[in-house]
Coordinates of C-alpha atoms in Angstrom, one line a residue:
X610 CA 20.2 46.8 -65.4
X611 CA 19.2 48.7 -62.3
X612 CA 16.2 47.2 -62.4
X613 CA 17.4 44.0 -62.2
X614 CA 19.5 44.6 -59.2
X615 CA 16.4 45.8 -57.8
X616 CA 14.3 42.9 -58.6
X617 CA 17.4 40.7 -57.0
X618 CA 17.7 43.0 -54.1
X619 CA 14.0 42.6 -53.3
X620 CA 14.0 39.0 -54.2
X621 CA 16.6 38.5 -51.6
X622 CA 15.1 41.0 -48.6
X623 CA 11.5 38.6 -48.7
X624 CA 13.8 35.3 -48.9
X625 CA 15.4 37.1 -46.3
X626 CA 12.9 38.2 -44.8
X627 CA 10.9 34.5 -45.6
X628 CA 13.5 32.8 -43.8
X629 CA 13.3 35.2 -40.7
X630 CA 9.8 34.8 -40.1
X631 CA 9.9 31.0 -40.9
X632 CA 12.9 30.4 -38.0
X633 CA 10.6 32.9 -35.6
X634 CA 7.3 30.6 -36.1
X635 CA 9.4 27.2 -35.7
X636 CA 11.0 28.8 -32.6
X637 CA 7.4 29.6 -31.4
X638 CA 6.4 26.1 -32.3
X639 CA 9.2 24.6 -30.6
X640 CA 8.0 26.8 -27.6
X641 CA 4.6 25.3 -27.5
X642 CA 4.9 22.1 -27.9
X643 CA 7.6 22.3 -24.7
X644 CA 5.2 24.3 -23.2
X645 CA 2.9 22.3 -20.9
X646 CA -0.8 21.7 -22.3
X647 CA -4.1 21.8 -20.4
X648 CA -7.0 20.2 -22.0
X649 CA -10.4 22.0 -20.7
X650 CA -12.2 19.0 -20.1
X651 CA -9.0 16.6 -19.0
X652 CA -9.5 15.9 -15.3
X653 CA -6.2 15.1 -15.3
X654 CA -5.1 18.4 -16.4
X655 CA -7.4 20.3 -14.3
X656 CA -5.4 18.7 -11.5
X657 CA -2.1 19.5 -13.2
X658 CA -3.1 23.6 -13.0
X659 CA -4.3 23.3 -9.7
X660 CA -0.8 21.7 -8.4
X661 CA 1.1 24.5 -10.7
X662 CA -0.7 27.2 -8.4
X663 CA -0.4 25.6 -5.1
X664 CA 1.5 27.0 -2.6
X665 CA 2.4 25.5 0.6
X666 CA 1.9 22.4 2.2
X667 CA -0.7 19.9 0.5
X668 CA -2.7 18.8 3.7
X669 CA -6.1 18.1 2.3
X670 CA -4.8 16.0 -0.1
X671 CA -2.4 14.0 2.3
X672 CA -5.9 13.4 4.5
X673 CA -7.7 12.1 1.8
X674 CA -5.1 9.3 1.1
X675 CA -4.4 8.8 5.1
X676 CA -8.4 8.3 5.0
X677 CA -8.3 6.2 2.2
X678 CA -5.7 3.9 2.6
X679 CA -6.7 3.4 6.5
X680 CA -10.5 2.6 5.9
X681 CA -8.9 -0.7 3.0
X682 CA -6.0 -1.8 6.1
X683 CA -8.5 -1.8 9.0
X684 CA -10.1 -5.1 7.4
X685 CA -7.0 -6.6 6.9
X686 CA -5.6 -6.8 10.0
X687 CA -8.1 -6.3 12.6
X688 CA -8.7 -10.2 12.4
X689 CA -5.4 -11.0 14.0
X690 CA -5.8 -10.3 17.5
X691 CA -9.5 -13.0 17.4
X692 CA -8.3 -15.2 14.6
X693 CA -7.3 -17.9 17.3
X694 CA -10.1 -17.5 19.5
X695 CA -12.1 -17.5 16.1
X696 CA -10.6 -20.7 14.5
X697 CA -11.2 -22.5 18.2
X698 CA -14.9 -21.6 17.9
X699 CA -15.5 -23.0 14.7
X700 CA -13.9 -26.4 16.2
X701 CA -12.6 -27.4 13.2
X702 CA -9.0 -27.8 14.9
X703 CA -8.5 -31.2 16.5
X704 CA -5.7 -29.5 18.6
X705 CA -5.0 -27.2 19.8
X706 CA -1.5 -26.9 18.4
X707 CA -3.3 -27.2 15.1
X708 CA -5.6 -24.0 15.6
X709 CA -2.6 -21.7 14.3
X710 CA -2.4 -23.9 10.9
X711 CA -6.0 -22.8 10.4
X712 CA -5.8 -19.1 10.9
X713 CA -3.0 -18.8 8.6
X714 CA -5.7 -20.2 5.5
X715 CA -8.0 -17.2 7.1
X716 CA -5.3 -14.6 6.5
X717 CA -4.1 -16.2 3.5
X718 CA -7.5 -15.8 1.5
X719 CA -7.6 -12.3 1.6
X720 CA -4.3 -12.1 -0.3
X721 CA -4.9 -15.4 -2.5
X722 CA -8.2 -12.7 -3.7
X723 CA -6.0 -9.9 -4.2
X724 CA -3.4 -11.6 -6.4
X725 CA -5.6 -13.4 -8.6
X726 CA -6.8 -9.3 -9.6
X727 CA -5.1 -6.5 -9.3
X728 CA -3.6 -6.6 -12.3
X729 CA -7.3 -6.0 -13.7
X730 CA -8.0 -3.5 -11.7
X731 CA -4.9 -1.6 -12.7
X732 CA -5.8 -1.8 -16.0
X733 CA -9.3 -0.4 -15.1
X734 CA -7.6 2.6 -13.5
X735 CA -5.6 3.1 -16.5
X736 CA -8.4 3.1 -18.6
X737 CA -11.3 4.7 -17.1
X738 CA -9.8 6.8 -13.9
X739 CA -8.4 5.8 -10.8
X740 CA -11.4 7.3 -9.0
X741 CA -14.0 4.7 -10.0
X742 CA -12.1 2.0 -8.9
X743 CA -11.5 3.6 -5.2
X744 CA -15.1 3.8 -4.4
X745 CA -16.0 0.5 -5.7
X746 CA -12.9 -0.9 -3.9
X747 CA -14.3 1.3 -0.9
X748 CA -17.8 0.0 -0.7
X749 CA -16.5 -3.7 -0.9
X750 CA -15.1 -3.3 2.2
X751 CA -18.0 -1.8 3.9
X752 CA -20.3 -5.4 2.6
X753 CA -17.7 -8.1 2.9
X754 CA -15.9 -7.2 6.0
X755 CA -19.8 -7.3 7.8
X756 CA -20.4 -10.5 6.6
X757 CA -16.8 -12.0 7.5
X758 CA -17.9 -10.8 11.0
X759 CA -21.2 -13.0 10.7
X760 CA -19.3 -16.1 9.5
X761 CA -20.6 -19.1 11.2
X762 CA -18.1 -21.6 10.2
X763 CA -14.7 -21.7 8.6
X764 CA -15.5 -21.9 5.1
X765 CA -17.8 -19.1 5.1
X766 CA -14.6 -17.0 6.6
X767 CA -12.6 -18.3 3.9
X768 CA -15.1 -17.1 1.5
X769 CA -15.5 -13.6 2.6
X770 CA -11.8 -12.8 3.3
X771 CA -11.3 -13.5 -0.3
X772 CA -14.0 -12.3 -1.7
X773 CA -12.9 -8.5 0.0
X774 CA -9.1 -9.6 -1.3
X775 CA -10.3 -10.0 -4.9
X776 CA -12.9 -7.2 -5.1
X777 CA -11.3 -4.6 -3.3
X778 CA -8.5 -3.5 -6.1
X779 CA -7.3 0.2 -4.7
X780 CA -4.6 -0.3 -3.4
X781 CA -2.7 -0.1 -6.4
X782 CA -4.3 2.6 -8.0
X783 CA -4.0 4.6 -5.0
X784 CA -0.8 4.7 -5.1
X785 CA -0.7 6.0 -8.6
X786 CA -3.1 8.7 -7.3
X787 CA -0.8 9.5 -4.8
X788 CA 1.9 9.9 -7.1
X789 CA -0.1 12.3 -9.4
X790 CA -2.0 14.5 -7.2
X791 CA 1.3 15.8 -5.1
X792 CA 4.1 18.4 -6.8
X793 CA 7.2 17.0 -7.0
X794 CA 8.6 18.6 -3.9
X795 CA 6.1 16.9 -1.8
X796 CA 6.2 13.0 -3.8
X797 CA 8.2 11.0 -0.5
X798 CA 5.9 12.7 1.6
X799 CA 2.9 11.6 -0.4
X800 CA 4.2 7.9 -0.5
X801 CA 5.1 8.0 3.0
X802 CA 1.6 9.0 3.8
X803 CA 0.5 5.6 2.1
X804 CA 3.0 3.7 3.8
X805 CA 1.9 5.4 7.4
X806 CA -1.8 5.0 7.0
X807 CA -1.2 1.4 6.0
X808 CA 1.0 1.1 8.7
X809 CA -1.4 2.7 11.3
X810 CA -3.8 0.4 9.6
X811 CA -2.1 -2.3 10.4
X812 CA -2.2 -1.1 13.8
X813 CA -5.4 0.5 14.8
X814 CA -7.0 -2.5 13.1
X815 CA -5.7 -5.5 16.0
X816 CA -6.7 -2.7 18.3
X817 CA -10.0 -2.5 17.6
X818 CA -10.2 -6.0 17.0
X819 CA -8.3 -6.6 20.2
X820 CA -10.5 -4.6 22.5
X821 CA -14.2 -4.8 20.7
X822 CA -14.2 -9.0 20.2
X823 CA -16.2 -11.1 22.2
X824 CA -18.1 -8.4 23.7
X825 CA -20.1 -10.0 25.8
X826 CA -17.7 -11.5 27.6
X827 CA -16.0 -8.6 28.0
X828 CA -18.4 -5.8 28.8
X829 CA -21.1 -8.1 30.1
X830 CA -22.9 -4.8 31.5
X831 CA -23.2 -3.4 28.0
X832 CA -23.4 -6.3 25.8
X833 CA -25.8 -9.2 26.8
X834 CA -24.9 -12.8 25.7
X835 CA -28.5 -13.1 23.8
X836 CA -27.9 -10.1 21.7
X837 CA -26.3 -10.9 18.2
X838 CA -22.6 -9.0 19.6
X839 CA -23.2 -12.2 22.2
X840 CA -24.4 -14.7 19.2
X841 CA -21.9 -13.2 16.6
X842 CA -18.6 -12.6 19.2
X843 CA -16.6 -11.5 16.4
X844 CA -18.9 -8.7 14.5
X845 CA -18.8 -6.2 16.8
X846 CA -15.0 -4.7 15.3
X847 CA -16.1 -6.1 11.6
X848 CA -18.8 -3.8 11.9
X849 CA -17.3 -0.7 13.3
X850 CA -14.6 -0.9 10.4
X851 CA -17.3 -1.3 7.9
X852 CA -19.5 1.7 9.3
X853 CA -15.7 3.7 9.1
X854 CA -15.1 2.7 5.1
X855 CA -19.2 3.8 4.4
X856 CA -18.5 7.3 5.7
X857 CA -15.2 7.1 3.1
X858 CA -16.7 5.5 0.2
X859 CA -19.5 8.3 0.4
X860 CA -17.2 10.6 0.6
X861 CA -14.6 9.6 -2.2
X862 CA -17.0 10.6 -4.6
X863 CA -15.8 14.0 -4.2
X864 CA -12.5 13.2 -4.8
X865 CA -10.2 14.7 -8.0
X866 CA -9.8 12.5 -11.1
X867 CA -5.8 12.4 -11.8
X868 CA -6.0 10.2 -15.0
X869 CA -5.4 12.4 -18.2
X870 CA -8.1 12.0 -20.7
X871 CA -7.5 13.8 -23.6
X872 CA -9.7 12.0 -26.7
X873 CA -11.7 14.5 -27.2
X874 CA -10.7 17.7 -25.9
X875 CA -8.9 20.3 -27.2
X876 CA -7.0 22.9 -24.9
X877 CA -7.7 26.2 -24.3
X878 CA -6.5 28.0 -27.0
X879 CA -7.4 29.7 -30.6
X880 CA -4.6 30.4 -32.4
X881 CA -4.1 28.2 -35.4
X882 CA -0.1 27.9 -34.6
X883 CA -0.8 27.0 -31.0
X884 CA -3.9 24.2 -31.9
X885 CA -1.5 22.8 -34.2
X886 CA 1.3 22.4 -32.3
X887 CA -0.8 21.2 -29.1
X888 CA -2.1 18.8 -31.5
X889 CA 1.1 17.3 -32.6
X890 CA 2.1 17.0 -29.2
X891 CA -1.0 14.7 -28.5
X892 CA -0.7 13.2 -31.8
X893 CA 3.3 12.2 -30.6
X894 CA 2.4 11.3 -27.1
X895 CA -0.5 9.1 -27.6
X896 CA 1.4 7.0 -31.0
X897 CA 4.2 5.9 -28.6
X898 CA 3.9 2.7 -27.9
X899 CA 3.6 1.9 -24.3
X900 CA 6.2 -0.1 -23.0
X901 CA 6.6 -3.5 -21.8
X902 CA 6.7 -3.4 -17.9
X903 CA 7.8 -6.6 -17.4
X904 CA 11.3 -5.6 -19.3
X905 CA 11.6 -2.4 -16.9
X906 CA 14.5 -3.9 -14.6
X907 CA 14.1 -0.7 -12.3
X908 CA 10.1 -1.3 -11.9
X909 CA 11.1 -5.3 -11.8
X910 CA 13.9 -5.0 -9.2
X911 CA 11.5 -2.9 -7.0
X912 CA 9.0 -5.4 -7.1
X913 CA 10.6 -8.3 -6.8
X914 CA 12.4 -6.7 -3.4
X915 CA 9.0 -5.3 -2.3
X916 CA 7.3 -9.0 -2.5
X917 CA 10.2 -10.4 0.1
X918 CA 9.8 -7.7 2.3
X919 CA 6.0 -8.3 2.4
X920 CA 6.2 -11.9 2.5
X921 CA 8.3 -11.1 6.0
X922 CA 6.2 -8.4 7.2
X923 CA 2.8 -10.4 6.5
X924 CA 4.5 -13.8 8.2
X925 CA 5.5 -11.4 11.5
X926 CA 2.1 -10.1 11.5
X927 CA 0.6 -13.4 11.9
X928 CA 3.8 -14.8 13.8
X929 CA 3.7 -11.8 16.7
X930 CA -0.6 -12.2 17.0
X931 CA -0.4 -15.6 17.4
X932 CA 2.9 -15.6 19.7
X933 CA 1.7 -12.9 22.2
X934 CA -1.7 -15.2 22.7
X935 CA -0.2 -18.9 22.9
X936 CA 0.3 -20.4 26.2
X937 CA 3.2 -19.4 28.4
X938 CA 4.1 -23.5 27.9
X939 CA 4.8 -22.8 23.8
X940 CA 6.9 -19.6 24.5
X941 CA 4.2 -17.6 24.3
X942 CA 3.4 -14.5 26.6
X943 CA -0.4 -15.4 27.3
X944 CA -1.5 -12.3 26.5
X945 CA -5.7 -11.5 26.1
X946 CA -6.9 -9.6 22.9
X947 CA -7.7 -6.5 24.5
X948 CA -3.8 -7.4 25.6
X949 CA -2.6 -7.3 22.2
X950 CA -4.8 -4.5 20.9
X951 CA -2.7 -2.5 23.6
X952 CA 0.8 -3.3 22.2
X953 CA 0.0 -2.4 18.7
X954 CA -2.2 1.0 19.6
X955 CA 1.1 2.2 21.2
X956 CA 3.2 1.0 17.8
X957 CA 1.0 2.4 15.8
X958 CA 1.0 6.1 17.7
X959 CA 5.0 5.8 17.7
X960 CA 4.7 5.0 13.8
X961 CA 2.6 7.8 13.2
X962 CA 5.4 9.7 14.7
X963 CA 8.1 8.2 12.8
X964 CA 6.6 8.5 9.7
X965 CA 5.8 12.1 10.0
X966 CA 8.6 13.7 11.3
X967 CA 11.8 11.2 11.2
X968 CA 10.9 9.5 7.7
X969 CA 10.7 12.5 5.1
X970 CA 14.3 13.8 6.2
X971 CA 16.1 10.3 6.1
X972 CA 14.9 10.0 2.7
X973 CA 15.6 13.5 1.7
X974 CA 19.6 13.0 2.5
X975 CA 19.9 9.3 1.8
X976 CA 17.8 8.3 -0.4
X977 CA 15.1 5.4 -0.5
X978 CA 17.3 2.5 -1.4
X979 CA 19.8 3.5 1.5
X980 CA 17.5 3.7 4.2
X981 CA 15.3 0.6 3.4
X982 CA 19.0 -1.3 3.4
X983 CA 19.5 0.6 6.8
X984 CA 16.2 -0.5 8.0
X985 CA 16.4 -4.1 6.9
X986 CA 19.7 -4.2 8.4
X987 CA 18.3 -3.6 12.2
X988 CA 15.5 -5.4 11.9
X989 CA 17.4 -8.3 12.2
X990 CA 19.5 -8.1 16.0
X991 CA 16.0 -6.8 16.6
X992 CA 14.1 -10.1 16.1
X993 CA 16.8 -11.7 17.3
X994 CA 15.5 -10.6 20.4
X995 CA 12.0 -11.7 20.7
X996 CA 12.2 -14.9 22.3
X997 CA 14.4 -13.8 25.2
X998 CA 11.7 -11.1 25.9
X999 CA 9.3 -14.0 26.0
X1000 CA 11.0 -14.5 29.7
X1001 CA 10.6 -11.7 31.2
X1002 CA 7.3 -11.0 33.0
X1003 CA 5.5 -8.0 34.8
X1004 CA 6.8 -4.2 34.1
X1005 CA 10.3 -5.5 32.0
X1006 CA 7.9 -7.8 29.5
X1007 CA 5.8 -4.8 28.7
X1008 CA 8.7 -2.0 28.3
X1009 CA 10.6 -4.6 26.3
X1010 CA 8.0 -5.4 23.8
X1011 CA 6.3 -1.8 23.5
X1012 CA 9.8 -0.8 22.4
X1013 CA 10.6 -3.7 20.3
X1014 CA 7.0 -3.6 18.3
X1015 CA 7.3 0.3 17.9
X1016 CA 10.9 -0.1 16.7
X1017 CA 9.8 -3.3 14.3
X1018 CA 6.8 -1.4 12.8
X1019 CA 8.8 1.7 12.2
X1020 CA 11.5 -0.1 10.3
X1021 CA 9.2 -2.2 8.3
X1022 CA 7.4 0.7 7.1
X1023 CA 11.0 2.8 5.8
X1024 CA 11.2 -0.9 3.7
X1025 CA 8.1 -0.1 1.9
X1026 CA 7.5 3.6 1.7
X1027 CA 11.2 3.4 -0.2
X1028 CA 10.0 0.7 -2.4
X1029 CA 6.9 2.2 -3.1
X1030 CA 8.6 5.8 -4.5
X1031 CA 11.1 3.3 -6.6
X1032 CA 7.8 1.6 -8.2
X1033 CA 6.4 5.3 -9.3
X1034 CA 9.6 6.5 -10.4
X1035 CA 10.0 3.9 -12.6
X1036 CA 7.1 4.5 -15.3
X1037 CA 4.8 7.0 -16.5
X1038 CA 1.3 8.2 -15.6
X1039 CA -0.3 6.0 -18.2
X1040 CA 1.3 2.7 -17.2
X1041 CA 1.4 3.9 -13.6
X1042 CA -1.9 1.7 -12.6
X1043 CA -1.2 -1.2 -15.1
X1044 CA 2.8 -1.3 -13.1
X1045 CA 1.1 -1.0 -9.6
X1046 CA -1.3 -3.6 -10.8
X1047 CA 1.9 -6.3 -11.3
X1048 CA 3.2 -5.1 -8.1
X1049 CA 0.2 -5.7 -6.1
X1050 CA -0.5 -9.0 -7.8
X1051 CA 2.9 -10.3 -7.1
X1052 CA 3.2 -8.8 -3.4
X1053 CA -0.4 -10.4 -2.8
X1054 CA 1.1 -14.1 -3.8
X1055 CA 3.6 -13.6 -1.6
X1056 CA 1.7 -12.3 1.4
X1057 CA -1.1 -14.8 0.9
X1058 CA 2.1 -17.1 1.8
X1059 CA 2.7 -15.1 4.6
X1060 CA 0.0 -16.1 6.8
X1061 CA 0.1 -19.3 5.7
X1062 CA 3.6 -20.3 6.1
X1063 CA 3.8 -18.0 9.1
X1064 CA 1.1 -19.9 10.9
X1065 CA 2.2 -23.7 10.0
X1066 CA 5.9 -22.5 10.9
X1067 CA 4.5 -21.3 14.6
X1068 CA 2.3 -24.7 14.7
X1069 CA 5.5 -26.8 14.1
X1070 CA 7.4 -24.8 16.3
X1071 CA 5.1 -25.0 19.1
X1072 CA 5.7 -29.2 18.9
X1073 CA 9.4 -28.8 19.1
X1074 CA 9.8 -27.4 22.0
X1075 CA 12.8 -29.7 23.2
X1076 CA 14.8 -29.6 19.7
X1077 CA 18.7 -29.2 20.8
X1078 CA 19.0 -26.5 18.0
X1079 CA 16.9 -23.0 17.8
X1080 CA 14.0 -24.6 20.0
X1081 CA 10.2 -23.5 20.1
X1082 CA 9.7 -20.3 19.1
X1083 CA 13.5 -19.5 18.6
X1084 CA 13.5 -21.7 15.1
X1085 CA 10.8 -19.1 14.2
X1086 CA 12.0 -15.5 14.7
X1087 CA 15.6 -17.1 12.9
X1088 CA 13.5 -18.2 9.7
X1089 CA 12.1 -14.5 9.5
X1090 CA 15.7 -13.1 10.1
X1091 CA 16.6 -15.1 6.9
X1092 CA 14.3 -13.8 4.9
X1093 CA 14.8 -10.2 6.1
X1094 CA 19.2 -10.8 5.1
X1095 CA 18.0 -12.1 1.8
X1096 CA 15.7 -8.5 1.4
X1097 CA 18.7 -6.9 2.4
X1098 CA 21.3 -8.4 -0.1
X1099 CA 18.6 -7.5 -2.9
X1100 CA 19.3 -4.2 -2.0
X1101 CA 22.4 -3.6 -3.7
X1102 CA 23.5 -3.5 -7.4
X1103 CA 23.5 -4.9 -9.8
X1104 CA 19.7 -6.3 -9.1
X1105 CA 18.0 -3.1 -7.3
X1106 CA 18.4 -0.1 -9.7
X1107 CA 16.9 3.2 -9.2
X1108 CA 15.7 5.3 -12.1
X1109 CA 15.1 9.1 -12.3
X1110 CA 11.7 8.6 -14.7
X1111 CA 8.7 10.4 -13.3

């Protein structure tokens, strides 16, 4: 009998003690597999330890995407300031009124390029690392952007520009990079430094094109008209841009891959508990379907806002270029390139400024969606203004529109850097170049109508000079203020919603 209760007693101290030990090693599993996992050979990963040890403020990384990003904007918009002198020397306008309608094909292109493919090349960076795809994008520049410099006729410009639009895919996956290669703590800064080099991009660019075009005319002591700057008036810029994004493409290739690859790697660890676990964590992660982007109404709201807001910024572009060098007689202010170039060096020094100081602590207490609203808001009594500053002349007419082009640039760029941290928030790392793909796809169709409808607006404004309502260049600056209220009303629920994903 007492052995019995013995053998019960014993029995019941290892089911006991069975049970103890099986809670402990679920509660250990439970542990790792909420504990994060490095893979030794993941690139990904290895950037994942490095960001959980960094301390401080992340400034070689926030050069490397200011580099970046401004060596792919320089192309884009260092055109502007020549485009019309460009367009007139290929004399395929038969007026001069017609010479705008023209240029906005030229700027159209490079967009038309870009949306036909950057859903591909998102898809590339999903697959096979958002590295490749920057240095390819990278040297694309560097060939294309010298040989839209050399074009000798409008059809070869055409060809060039799109050919840099539709081979050039990183802007999208930089922006994934971006989103990956910064802690937490320091993601709006990381997007805003995308949204300032592209801004600063879109403004060192003119500048250079602005002051280095026709050459020969210009610095006739340095430049001779027999040279090929005298043949080619219009390489000069191209080619300083492309000798920039060289020196960047050679150097991305010492650049951190942020893309997790995890096939066939196993992370650092022996024990059987913690292989196990690590591998039914990968096992779990990888089986989940990845899902459909185009049903993601926070990634789809955000995109479909960030495509009016470039479809106004890219029409202004062309519109302000092409209104500060018309005639005086159109509304324009006459101004020269080197004229122009001026005007947008001082924007783009009072963006830099913005971006870096005022930006990151407006987004901090408001949020993104409140301060592109805000933004979007004042942009409008701001363009308001442009044709009355078209009157004024001498010391007034350059105050006036130094002010107005710093002011225009710096709220344009609060519109996008808050779009673009909307975009990342709203899907994982391993949709993150595929949903940056869409976005740039769709933004591209709308800015390739940018140019275009920007510059046939300005030609058929420029012929109505005499209409009784909103004439010349008024009819203009109110169509871009429409589109701007209509970004604006987007803004608000139920059709822009914000998601915490990361």
């Amino acid at each position: 009998m007492r052995d019995e209760e013995n053998n019960a007693s014993s029995s019941s101290f290892a089911s006991l003690l069975s049970s103890k030990m099986a809670g402990e090693l679920e509660g250990v599993k439970k542990t790792l597999l909420n504990k994060k996992v490095y893979y030794e050979n993941c690139p990904g990963c290895k950037v994942d330890l490095h960001k959980a040890g960094q301390r401080g403020l992340p400034i070689k990384e926030l050069f490397t995407i200011w580099i970046v990003i401004l060596g792919t904007a320089l192309p884009i918009s260092s055109l502007f300031p020549f485009l019309y002198f460009m367009i007139r020397d290929f004399h395929i306008a038969k007026r001069e009124e017609d010479i705008s309608y023209y240029a906005g094909y030229v700027g159209s292109s490079y967009m038309l390029g870009r949306a036909l493919t950057s859903v591909f090349w998102g898809l590339v960076a999903d697959r096979y690392g958002r590295k490749p795809v920057i240095i390819f994008g990278t040297f694309v520049v560097v060939i294309f952007n010298t040989l839209f410099g050399l074009s000798v006729n409008f059809w070869m410009a055409i060809i060039t520009r799109f050919l840099l639009g539709s081979l050039n895919g990183l802007i999208g996956p930089i922006k994934a990079y971006a989103a990956e290669i910064f802690r937490e703590e320091y993601q709006a800064l990381g997007m805003s430094t995308i949204s300032t080099a592209w801004g600063i991009g879109l403004i060192i660019g003119p500048a250079l094109g602005g002051f280095l075009a026709q050459p020969a005319e210009k610095y006739p002591s340095i430049f001779s008209k027999d040279s090929i700057f005298g043949r080619f008036p219009y390489f000069l810029p191209c080619l300083i841009i492309s000798l920039f994004s060289l020196v960047v493409a050679i150097a991305s290739f010492w650049l951190p891959e942020t893309l997790h690859i995890h096939e066939s790697s196993m992370p650092p660890h022996d024990s059987y508990e913690t292989l196990e676990a690590a591998s039914d964590a990968k096992e779990g992660n990888e089986s989940t379907p990845k899902e459909n982007l185009f049903k993601n109404w926070p990634l789809m709201s955000s995109i479909i806002l960030y495509c009016v807001f470039s479809l106004h910024d890219m029409a202004y572009t062309e519109i302000f270029s092409l209104w500060a060098v018309s005639p005086r007689k159109f509304g324009g202010l006459s101004y020269s390139t080197a004229d122009v170039g001026e005007v947008l060096s001082i924007s783009g020094f009072g963006l830099l400024v913005f971006q870096l100081t005022l930006y990151p602590l407006v987004e901090r207490y408001v949020g993104p969606i409140i301060a592109a609203r805000v933004a979007g808001v004042l942009s409008i009594p701001l363009l308001t203004s442009y044709p009355y500053i078209a009157m004024l002349s001498g010391i007034a007419l350059s105050v006036a529109i130094n002010f107005a082009s710093v002011m225009k640039n710096a709220l344009s760029i609060s519109i996008i850097t808050g779009l673009f941290i909307l975009q990342n928030k709203a899907v994982n790392q391993r949709q993150r170049g595929a949903a940056n793909g869409i976005a740039m796809t769709a933004m591209s169709i709308f800015k390739a109508l940018g140019p275009a409808g920007g510059g046939a607006l300005f030609s058929w404004a420029q012929k109505r000079l005499d209409a009784s309502i909103l004439p010349g260049d008024q009819v203009v600056f109110f169509v871009l203020n429409v589109i701007e209220a209509i970004g604006v009303l987007m803004t608000f629920k139920p059709f822009l919603v914000e998601t915490q994903n990361t």
